[in-house]
Amino acid sequence: MRHLLMTLLLAVAGSAQAAYTATPNDWACTNKVGGSWTHGRAPSGCDASAFGPDSFVRGNYAGVIFNDAATSLTVERQRYMQSMYPVIRDASDRYLRSRKPAVSARELEAFQRGTYALLRQETFWSHYRDAQLSTGQPYVLKMMRGDSGHGHGMMQVDDRYHFVQLQEGKGWNMMQNFTYAIDIYYAAWEAAPAACLGGVTAPTGTTAQVDEYWRGRARSAWSAYNGGPTKVCRWQNTADANVAKDNGYRDNYDNRLWLPDVANLNQAAGIDVACLMDNGPSCPVPAGGTVEAGKLLLVGSAACVLNGSTLECVDDVRDAACLAGRAPFAEGSITQVYVSQTAGFSRVDHNRHQLCRAQVPGLQSLASAIATLKPLDLRSAPDGMVLGQAPAGTYQVLDFMVSGATQQTRLYRIRALVNGVLTDGWIDAGTAATHASVAVGAAPAGAGVIAYAGDWVKVVPNLNMRATPGGTLLVAIPAGTPVQVKEVFGTASANNLYYRLEYTHTDGVLREGWIFAGNLYPTSTLANWAVPAAAPDATKPALCPNGTRYDAHLRQCMSTSQTYGPFTAAAVQACLDAGGGAVCTANRATVVEGVALALPIWPKALAAVANGNGDCPRGATRSAAHRFHCTEAVVRNGTTETDVFGPFGSALVNACLTRGGAPAACRSNRWPAATFLALQP
């Protein structure tokens, strides 16, 4: 058969692994139907439901499903192509502009034309079709399958070389099929050698020469796409068994054979192309179900698991993997239930930032810095198209996602220099088993998109300073005021950001509290709330021993090899349990701001284990009564008291000293609650 992708396709694209899997002909192909070599009906098709729910397709791809039950297949073909054309137009435009932001209009037109020709040569633009197995049988949603069933979807991704990816929906989900496969066409497009370009090696000269240059590049890209990288100039070898395919692609490109069925080239796409290309969490339209243990539940927009009689939830399904530590559930499916069905259950709604960090060891928090230990693919979304490679280096975490309840793949959104352009995208930072060799926590290097602890910002409008993120109003900070950020806290799937500040108001009173700093998802609004500013003085957000720095992610002072206390009682016990011995309980001499202190000092690895994974150290919790600091209950002289952990910056420490606090105690990172609250108006 022709019009089929028969080789490795994506062996060099992104991080795809092209290991061979000896799948049989028509693997996972049920109720196979035939078709015709016309737009939308290329032979053959198998039940789409083998790879995903029909409800997803019908909810997201209405209009681009060919209907074999139509009275006139000619009219239906024209309707189908009129719906498909703007989808592929927009998808190819978005793809190339993402890879090459400065792409010329002429190259974009040629790339799109080459893509249209590819689709016609491979499958006559065929993907979804409602078809019947035989006369009298019901019409069932089918997906295009070719090459004895090995080629999946309109891009014909081969299950022998992309077995895992096809199980993930890269064949079944039409826009994922396109995004996954177009990477190899683009890679070949970029790598087209001069030998394939007929001597026209630059897009300059006469109109005919420019046209021939782009034509040769398109032909070269398709030959490599269809035959593999060694077949890049395949059409030049007239003895090659597949040269007829190359000639067919040439005819499609030259004559634009898809156009007779497209009346309006400017019609808007009828589906959400961007959402579906990026595998966006808002795209699926899942089926209904019942509330029961062992299932991942979609309740409204929240993902939930049933833990006893309690629903434990996060506000977006993209964080579902983080619920696995609360209650086990079957991965790979999600059941929609309605709020009315949950009336008999109590419910806990977790903050994704706290939940995921607590459940995923080593996960870096929003706004922290990571060091990548090797170059990594930068993608437009966690499961999106490859934009380029982010060099090994230090980056700020602009968002995170965890994929797989067991595997715990860590995905970070960063801003990296790709092809000379600062580009936001996602990197795969490894699994539970491999993440330490891919990306680790690091000291900030340079300015961040989000303020780091110690950075100064200028508030844009008048901003309310509150006792906790979104909590009780303390005072309004006038527009244009510079303030220093001590801590960053995120809430919800929109990544709503709050900055902790120390601020002396016009009344002369020092206050500590939080301001709203904007959100990052789906688009950043940071510039509307607070923008970077020059430091007006040498105020510090936290005080640390000489030769150390304050780590806002771990909330402690650190040197290159050691972590400085104080530590919680639970952390001390965990240190002892880990075999730390006397180091767990000993205090060692150090100096903070010229003042001698005695603090426990542990090796970094031991401290990481003992402190745990939460955004507070093991045994401590955030307290609304203490300006949202981490607090710990301690027993002194038989009485239970509360201690408050820092950061305590220069302003608070000076206030502590002014009130007669001991120089060493004021400079520690742990105060009795009475001391802390006495400084809060």
XYZ file of C-alpha atoms in Angstrom:
681
model
C 0.000 0.000 0.000
C 1.058 3.612 -0.440
C 0.607 6.795 1.585
C 2.074 5.101 4.655
C 4.784 5.900 7.147
C 6.908 2.738 7.321
C 10.038 3.692 9.196
C 11.310 5.033 12.468
C 9.759 8.433 11.867
C 10.647 10.077 15.113
C 13.862 8.364 16.163
C 15.657 11.686 16.277
C 12.769 13.903 17.343
C 12.573 15.205 20.878
C 13.051 12.502 23.473
C 11.119 9.824 21.600
C 12.673 6.386 21.937
C 12.324 4.242 18.837
C 12.858 0.793 20.328
C 11.387 -1.931 18.146
C 8.263 -3.778 19.321
C 7.207 -6.792 17.261
C 3.514 -5.938 17.122
C 1.382 -8.161 14.871
C -0.498 -6.826 11.872
C -3.637 -4.989 12.969
C -2.477 -4.772 16.575
C -5.317 -3.424 18.756
C -7.465 -3.118 15.640
C -11.081 -4.140 16.202
C -13.908 -4.142 13.679
C -11.724 -3.061 10.783
C -13.454 -1.313 7.902
C -12.313 -0.384 4.416
C -12.556 2.925 2.621
C -11.456 4.706 -0.533
C -8.531 6.888 -1.601
C -10.500 10.095 -1.175
C -10.240 12.835 1.418
C -11.370 11.603 4.830
C -11.997 7.940 3.836
C -8.568 6.398 3.208
C -8.493 2.671 3.883
C -8.708 1.507 6.532
C -10.166 2.222 9.968
C -10.483 0.455 13.344
C -12.529 1.230 16.429
C -11.116 4.417 17.950
C -12.290 3.346 21.414
C -9.399 0.877 21.645
C -7.218 3.830 22.628
C -9.541 6.336 24.282
C -13.160 7.228 24.967
C -15.351 8.229 22.065
C -16.758 10.947 24.341
C -13.396 12.708 24.193
C -13.356 12.692 20.398
C -16.962 13.773 19.999
C -16.547 16.474 22.650
C -13.357 17.925 21.205
C -13.308 17.058 17.495
C -16.870 17.667 16.374
C -16.794 18.739 12.737
C -13.611 16.885 11.775
C -15.159 13.406 11.873
C -16.030 12.073 8.423
C -19.572 10.681 8.336
C -20.005 7.657 6.089
C -23.753 7.837 6.726
C -24.060 11.116 4.819
C -26.498 11.117 1.910
C -23.787 12.329 -0.478
C -20.173 11.342 0.192
C -19.049 14.043 -2.219
C -20.798 16.754 -0.210
C -19.567 15.186 3.022
C -15.995 15.135 1.709
C -16.179 18.842 0.943
C -17.669 19.590 4.368
C -14.993 17.504 6.064
C -12.108 19.133 4.206
C -13.511 22.608 4.800
C -13.392 21.779 8.537
C -10.005 20.050 8.446
C -8.127 22.636 6.399
C -8.201 25.471 8.989
C -7.220 23.000 11.718
C -4.065 21.911 9.878
C -3.429 25.478 8.725
C -3.485 26.770 12.303
C -1.606 23.799 13.748
C 1.242 24.004 11.238
C 1.414 27.785 11.629
C 1.569 27.501 15.418
C 4.142 24.735 15.278
C 6.587 26.511 12.993
C 6.247 29.887 14.698
C 6.971 28.196 18.034
C 10.107 26.547 16.659
C 11.197 29.588 14.646
C 9.655 32.788 16.053
C 11.294 34.883 13.331
C 10.254 32.606 10.452
C 9.679 34.409 7.165
C 6.254 34.439 5.543
C 7.708 32.631 2.529
C 9.149 29.777 4.574
C 5.925 29.458 6.567
C 3.895 29.191 3.367
C 6.235 26.499 1.998
C 6.265 24.543 5.275
C 2.475 24.565 5.427
C 2.233 23.546 1.778
C 4.654 20.703 2.464
C 2.555 19.641 5.456
C -0.657 19.650 3.422
C 1.063 17.507 0.779
C 2.321 15.143 3.477
C -1.197 14.610 4.801
C -2.576 13.902 1.360
C 0.247 11.537 0.473
C 0.017 9.618 3.738
C -3.725 9.362 4.380
C -5.726 11.749 2.186
C -6.204 13.850 5.341
C -8.037 10.944 7.009
C -8.204 10.462 10.766
C -11.649 10.046 12.405
C -14.590 8.483 10.581
C -18.032 7.216 11.524
C -18.337 3.974 9.565
C -20.208 0.678 9.666
C -18.691 -2.779 9.599
C -21.309 -4.002 7.154
C -24.722 -3.032 5.845
C -27.264 -2.914 8.633
C -24.648 -2.518 11.351
C -24.436 0.657 13.480
C -22.052 3.434 12.549
C -19.083 3.433 14.959
C -16.247 5.917 15.432
C -13.141 4.673 13.631
C -9.552 5.869 13.474
C -7.374 5.708 10.373
C -5.040 2.655 10.307
C -2.715 1.766 7.435
C 0.248 -0.457 6.542
C -1.470 -3.667 7.722
C -2.676 -1.769 10.752
C 0.768 -0.591 11.903
C 0.268 3.047 10.850
C -1.886 5.094 13.218
C -3.805 8.247 12.419
C -3.472 10.839 9.717
C 0.306 11.034 10.285
C 0.706 7.220 10.234
C 2.788 6.725 13.377
C 4.073 3.125 13.326
C 3.298 0.972 16.373
C 6.439 -1.121 15.872
C 8.629 1.870 16.647
C 6.410 4.046 18.829
C 4.539 1.477 20.881
C 4.595 3.375 24.184
C 3.664 6.697 22.630
C 0.719 5.175 20.803
C -0.562 3.734 24.056
C -0.360 7.287 25.400
C -2.711 8.477 22.655
C -0.225 9.792 20.093
C -2.114 7.960 17.360
C -5.692 8.197 18.552
C -5.802 11.869 19.633
C -5.654 13.693 16.309
C -3.769 16.823 17.350
C -1.348 14.802 19.474
C -0.824 12.585 16.424
C 0.028 15.677 14.399
C 2.240 17.326 17.034
C 4.182 14.162 17.823
C 4.881 13.317 14.173
C 5.501 16.774 12.734
C 8.712 16.952 14.779
C 10.447 14.567 12.377
C 9.236 16.425 9.310
C 10.541 19.651 10.821
C 13.885 18.056 11.756
C 14.294 16.837 8.168
C 13.141 20.214 6.845
C 15.911 21.918 8.792
C 18.534 19.324 7.827
C 17.824 19.140 4.078
C 21.241 18.839 2.390
C 22.313 20.840 -0.649
C 22.373 17.617 -2.663
C 18.582 17.445 -2.394
C 17.997 21.033 -3.408
C 18.973 20.775 -7.050
C 21.751 23.293 -6.774
C 19.473 26.052 -5.409
C 20.949 26.305 -1.921
C 19.470 29.591 -0.659
C 15.999 31.174 -0.805
C 17.220 34.020 -2.987
C 17.198 34.939 -6.640
C 14.289 34.944 -9.023
C 10.807 33.921 -7.948
C 11.283 30.614 -9.743
C 14.563 29.967 -7.932
C 13.056 30.756 -4.546
C 10.101 28.470 -5.287
C 12.448 25.677 -6.333
C 14.482 26.055 -3.156
C 11.451 25.575 -0.905
C 10.065 22.801 -3.131
C 13.321 20.905 -2.806
C 13.357 21.380 0.950
C 9.791 20.060 1.238
C 10.570 17.024 -0.941
C 13.705 16.288 1.051
C 11.820 16.541 4.359
C 9.091 14.182 3.188
C 11.529 11.576 1.834
C 13.254 11.453 5.228
C 9.890 11.407 7.001
C 8.625 8.492 4.930
C 11.819 6.523 4.405
C 14.139 7.462 7.249
C 17.132 9.825 7.399
C 19.181 7.738 4.926
C 16.487 8.250 2.250
C 16.604 12.022 2.271
C 17.083 12.346 -1.537
C 15.281 9.134 -2.382
C 13.548 10.485 -5.487
C 16.906 10.986 -7.187
C 17.437 7.209 -7.272
C 15.056 6.019 -9.955
C 15.804 2.403 -8.998
C 14.460 2.838 -5.458
C 11.313 0.799 -4.923
C 9.607 3.772 -3.258
C 10.462 6.493 -5.748
C 6.837 6.497 -6.894
C 5.854 7.734 -3.439
C 8.226 10.663 -3.786
C 6.742 11.467 -7.168
C 3.292 11.297 -5.628
C 4.352 13.754 -2.937
C 5.803 16.000 -5.639
C 2.504 15.968 -7.520
C 0.581 16.778 -4.354
C 2.927 19.663 -3.572
C 3.004 21.057 -7.106
C -0.703 20.802 -7.824
C -2.114 21.409 -4.327
C -4.474 18.483 -4.819
C -6.276 19.132 -1.526
C -7.631 22.501 -2.671
C -10.581 21.366 -4.839
C -12.396 20.297 -1.672
C -11.676 23.535 0.257
C -13.822 26.502 -0.687
C -12.796 29.016 1.997
C -9.105 29.187 2.925
C -9.777 31.771 5.651
C -12.458 29.941 7.608
C -11.781 29.757 11.353
C -10.944 26.401 12.917
C -13.881 24.792 14.651
C -11.822 23.093 17.381
C -9.441 24.377 20.060
C -6.207 23.708 18.169
C -3.821 25.126 20.784
C -5.430 23.284 23.688
C -5.402 19.977 21.871
C -1.854 20.389 20.545
C -0.645 20.981 24.096
C -2.796 18.178 25.511
C -4.476 20.756 27.738
C -6.300 19.482 30.830
C -9.474 21.401 29.987
C -9.959 19.619 26.667
C -11.309 16.177 27.634
C -15.023 15.526 27.943
C -15.036 12.437 30.184
C -17.869 10.039 30.830
C -19.942 9.858 34.019
C -19.503 7.374 36.873
C -19.913 6.694 40.598
C -18.019 7.787 43.696
C -15.928 4.858 44.923
C -12.484 4.092 46.252
C -9.684 3.136 43.887
C -10.779 5.562 41.166
C -9.518 8.950 40.108
C -12.606 11.154 40.113
C -13.321 14.379 38.262
C -15.677 16.483 40.380
C -16.387 19.641 38.455
C -12.896 20.803 37.502
C -11.216 19.167 40.512
C -9.468 15.800 40.631
C -10.312 13.756 43.725
C -9.716 10.401 45.388
C -11.874 8.770 48.037
C -9.960 8.197 51.279
C -12.357 6.408 53.609
C -15.370 8.717 53.700
C -13.386 11.796 52.666
C -12.839 13.128 49.190
C -9.328 14.537 48.904
C -9.012 16.882 45.950
C -6.822 19.257 43.986
C -8.366 21.920 41.807
C -6.974 20.647 38.484
C -6.611 17.176 37.034
C -3.016 17.895 35.993
C -2.050 17.423 39.661
C -3.859 14.116 40.058
C -0.630 12.128 40.477
C 0.037 14.004 43.716
C -3.105 12.481 45.253
C -1.654 8.962 45.139
C -0.047 9.406 48.545
C -3.444 10.215 50.033
C -5.290 7.200 48.598
C -4.417 4.705 45.851
C -6.241 4.819 42.537
C -6.069 3.110 39.163
C -3.952 5.147 36.783
C -4.897 5.645 33.160
C -8.552 6.597 33.535
C -10.653 9.254 35.199
C -14.322 9.046 36.138
C -16.500 12.130 36.108
C -18.969 12.490 38.944
C -21.234 15.373 39.776
C -21.092 17.535 42.888
C -24.558 16.371 43.891
C -23.215 12.802 44.099
C -20.625 13.812 46.710
C -23.039 15.214 49.288
C -22.510 12.282 51.677
C -18.735 12.722 51.822
C -16.539 15.183 53.636
C -14.043 16.940 51.406
C -10.506 18.289 51.753
C -9.179 20.594 49.018
C -5.398 20.589 48.947
C -3.167 23.379 47.727
C -1.286 21.770 44.845
C 1.958 23.444 45.878
C 1.903 21.917 49.345
C 0.393 18.569 48.372
C 2.756 17.774 45.501
C 5.832 18.806 47.413
C 4.815 16.625 50.371
C 4.107 13.597 48.163
C 7.013 13.855 45.712
C 10.478 13.760 47.309
C 12.837 16.288 45.814
C 10.175 18.205 43.883
C 11.253 21.824 43.645
C 8.744 24.487 44.569
C 7.417 27.309 42.438
C 9.879 30.230 42.140
C 12.838 28.178 43.392
C 15.975 27.636 41.330
C 17.059 24.367 39.744
C 20.278 23.325 38.055
C 19.811 21.037 35.063
C 22.719 18.637 34.696
C 22.447 18.107 30.946
C 20.696 19.687 27.938
C 16.964 18.935 27.948
C 14.199 19.226 25.347
C 12.067 22.315 25.891
C 8.414 21.679 25.010
C 5.455 23.986 24.506
C 3.496 22.099 27.185
C 4.212 19.116 29.457
C 3.211 16.829 26.594
C 3.571 19.371 23.803
C 5.806 19.897 20.802
C 9.569 20.357 21.077
C 10.647 23.991 20.835
C 14.371 23.309 21.050
C 16.922 22.364 23.686
C 17.517 24.143 26.981
C 21.248 24.034 27.752
C 22.419 22.682 31.099
C 22.275 25.571 33.540
C 20.382 27.261 36.353
C 16.719 28.135 35.839
C 13.782 29.336 37.887
C 10.763 27.052 38.285
C 7.803 28.880 36.719
C 5.419 25.938 37.071
C 5.595 22.238 37.784
C 3.677 19.072 37.079
C 4.031 15.480 38.235
C 3.169 12.715 35.778
C 2.447 9.194 36.987
C 1.527 8.329 40.552
C 4.242 5.657 40.722
C 6.826 6.949 38.267
C 6.540 10.548 39.517
C 8.052 12.209 36.468
C 8.874 15.813 37.410
C 8.089 18.396 34.733
C 9.156 22.003 35.169
C 8.299 25.104 33.226
C 11.346 27.317 32.775
C 12.557 30.211 30.624
C 15.554 29.236 28.507
C 17.555 30.697 25.663
C 16.637 28.677 22.572
C 18.037 29.673 19.192
C 18.936 33.049 20.649
C 15.419 33.738 21.956
C 14.259 33.561 25.577
C 11.515 30.950 25.429
C 9.118 29.605 28.054
C 8.611 25.856 27.931
C 8.597 22.583 29.824
C 11.422 20.172 30.598
C 11.280 16.556 31.760
C 13.397 16.530 34.938
C 13.346 12.792 35.537
C 11.422 10.257 37.568
C 11.515 9.219 41.210
C 14.456 7.022 40.298
C 16.372 9.413 38.014
C 15.578 13.023 38.952
C 18.743 13.523 41.018
C 20.829 12.982 37.885
C 18.717 15.343 35.756
C 17.891 18.465 37.804
C 18.569 19.476 41.403
C 17.836 22.427 43.649
C 20.303 25.274 43.258
C 21.159 28.785 44.325
C 19.521 31.453 42.136
C 21.654 32.729 39.281
C 20.599 36.156 38.078
C 17.128 37.666 38.128
C 14.055 35.471 38.044
C 10.725 35.945 36.299
C 9.303 35.642 39.815
C 11.086 37.524 42.588
C 13.565 35.499 44.609
C 13.906 35.934 48.367
C 15.931 39.102 48.818
C 14.808 40.743 45.580
C 13.171 44.157 45.662
C 9.975 44.916 43.798
C 7.871 48.025 43.320
C 4.146 47.616 43.832
C 2.217 48.789 40.777
C -1.222 49.696 42.186
C -2.063 50.361 45.833
C -1.761 46.873 47.314
C -3.313 45.432 50.433
C -0.879 43.800 52.832
C -2.509 40.908 54.646
C -1.656 38.735 57.635
C -1.727 35.574 55.516
C -2.008 34.975 51.752
C -5.469 36.342 50.981
C -6.185 36.783 54.711
C -6.915 39.600 57.149
C -6.115 43.109 55.888
C -3.271 44.828 57.749
C -2.546 47.993 55.758
C -2.465 49.328 52.197
C 0.927 49.843 50.553
C 0.908 52.889 48.246
C 1.550 52.407 44.532
C 5.200 52.739 43.578
C 6.562 51.688 46.982
C 9.698 49.505 46.868
C 9.507 46.455 49.128
C 11.773 43.456 49.668
C 10.500 39.917 49.069
C 11.230 37.471 51.876
C 9.262 34.469 50.675
C 7.065 33.360 47.769
C 3.957 31.233 48.276
C 1.746 29.791 45.551
C -1.848 28.634 45.623
C -4.176 26.859 43.205
C -3.632 25.628 39.664
C -3.510 29.223 38.400
C -0.278 29.625 40.395
C -1.550 32.607 42.313
C 1.538 34.173 43.876
C 1.938 35.927 47.212
C 5.057 37.703 48.482
C 5.968 37.920 52.168
C 7.246 41.379 53.134
C 8.500 43.437 56.048
C 7.081 46.924 55.601
C 7.133 50.094 57.654
C 4.018 52.113 56.883
C 3.616 55.897 56.984
C 2.469 55.493 60.606
C 6.022 54.363 61.467
C 4.934 50.854 62.456
C 6.839 47.805 61.163
C 4.559 45.080 59.863
C 5.151 41.680 58.343
C 2.602 40.264 55.932
C 1.708 39.229 52.391
C 0.768 40.922 49.140
C -0.797 39.377 46.067
C 1.727 39.364 43.220
C -0.333 38.032 40.295
C -0.769 34.634 38.705
C 1.156 32.667 36.101
C -1.482 30.418 34.546
C -2.839 30.479 31.915
C -0.953 33.736 31.288
C 1.249 35.810 33.560
C -0.190 38.902 35.252
C 2.880 39.630 37.421
C 3.567 42.962 35.725
C 0.148 44.225 36.849
C 0.996 43.854 40.535
C 4.715 44.157 41.316
C 7.742 44.763 39.103
C 11.501 44.514 39.759
C 13.092 47.475 41.497
C 16.566 48.575 42.544
C 17.529 47.866 46.151
C 17.284 51.121 48.166
C 19.319 49.695 51.079
C 21.190 46.625 52.321
C 18.278 45.069 54.207
C 18.424 41.267 54.267
C 15.337 39.031 53.995
C 16.875 36.494 56.388
C 20.018 36.353 58.509
C 22.446 33.484 58.034
C 25.846 32.418 59.405
C 28.942 33.637 57.641
C 29.626 31.755 54.415
C 26.052 30.513 54.005
C 22.944 31.624 52.167
C 19.251 31.359 52.963
C 17.470 28.811 50.760
C 13.852 29.894 50.289
C 12.839 26.438 49.062
C 14.227 24.540 52.068
C 13.695 27.484 54.446
C 17.150 27.125 56.034
C 20.665 28.538 55.800
C 23.072 26.419 53.793
C 26.691 26.226 52.769
C 27.914 24.149 49.844
C 27.878 20.990 51.975
C 25.951 21.664 55.178
C 22.534 22.756 56.424
C 22.264 24.956 59.502
C 19.574 24.657 62.169
C 17.655 25.150 64.238
C 15.737 21.942 63.440
C 12.383 20.685 64.691
C 12.155 17.956 67.312
C 10.654 15.646 64.685
C 13.567 16.348 62.364
C 16.057 15.607 65.151
C 14.362 12.265 65.764
C 14.373 11.500 62.027
C 18.084 12.367 61.982
C 18.733 9.907 64.813
C 16.628 7.259 63.105
C 18.698 7.740 59.947
C 21.886 6.984 61.864
C 23.117 10.550 62.270
C 24.290 9.924 65.843
C 25.688 12.715 67.958
C 25.662 15.222 65.101
C 21.847 15.279 65.369
C 21.838 16.767 68.863
C 25.115 18.673 69.049
C 25.367 22.449 68.756
C 28.370 23.928 67.010
C 29.807 27.400 67.150
C 29.088 29.778 64.278
C 28.750 33.513 63.651
C 25.766 35.520 62.358
C 26.191 39.238 61.703
C 29.296 39.240 63.914
C 27.495 37.605 66.827
C 28.495 34.149 68.124
C 25.762 31.493 68.054
C 25.636 27.782 68.715
C 23.547 25.879 66.151
C 23.152 22.287 64.995
C 24.905 21.829 61.636
C 24.118 18.722 59.587
C 25.362 17.343 56.282
C 22.980 18.403 53.487
C 21.900 14.885 52.559
C 21.112 14.016 56.178
C 19.174 17.264 56.664
C 17.153 16.644 53.508
C 16.025 13.243 54.794
C 15.330 14.466 58.308
C 13.414 17.613 57.350
C 11.026 15.749 55.047
C 9.298 16.962 51.906
C 6.789 19.516 53.157
C 6.965 23.254 52.696
C 7.490 23.340 56.471
C 10.119 21.195 58.199
C 9.017 17.829 59.546
C 6.747 18.336 62.571
C 5.984 22.001 61.773
C 2.881 23.479 60.135
C 1.840 26.818 58.659
C 0.015 28.950 61.214
C -2.484 31.658 60.309
C -2.054 33.081 63.807
C 1.655 33.666 63.177
C 1.661 35.482 59.824
C 1.680 32.125 58.043
C 5.096 31.150 59.357
C 5.907 27.531 60.065
C 5.409 26.765 63.755
C 6.164 23.847 66.078
C 4.699 22.874 69.440
C 7.460 22.392 72.028
C 7.460 21.498 75.719
C 9.457 23.731 78.063
C 9.464 23.163 81.808
C 6.417 20.949 81.447
C 4.480 23.559 79.486
C 3.568 23.292 75.818
C 4.564 26.368 73.876
C 4.807 27.399 70.236
C 7.974 28.268 68.371
C 7.989 30.233 65.118
C 10.498 29.586 62.322
C 11.857 32.362 60.096
C 12.745 33.911 57.766
C 13.403 36.835 60.087
C 14.980 39.653 58.121
C 16.988 42.695 59.146
C 13.932 44.764 60.095
C 12.425 42.175 62.424
C 15.787 41.306 63.960
C 16.472 44.970 64.666
C 13.004 45.285 66.214
C 13.755 42.236 68.359
C 17.019 43.817 69.541
C 15.305 47.144 70.221
C 12.883 45.352 72.542
C 15.790 43.920 74.515
C 16.125 40.541 72.881
C 19.396 38.688 73.311
C 21.714 39.323 70.339
C 22.148 35.624 69.618
C 18.480 34.709 70.084
C 17.268 37.527 67.814
C 19.620 36.330 65.070
C 18.508 32.710 65.187
C 15.925 31.366 62.755
C 13.578 30.246 65.528
C 11.780 32.421 68.056
C 9.282 31.724 70.834
C 5.836 32.753 69.668
C 5.626 35.377 72.398
C 8.733 37.089 71.037
C 7.422 36.983 67.491
C 3.899 38.160 68.281
C 5.188 41.038 70.410
C 6.629 42.528 67.223
C 3.360 42.239 65.259
C 1.008 45.224 65.595
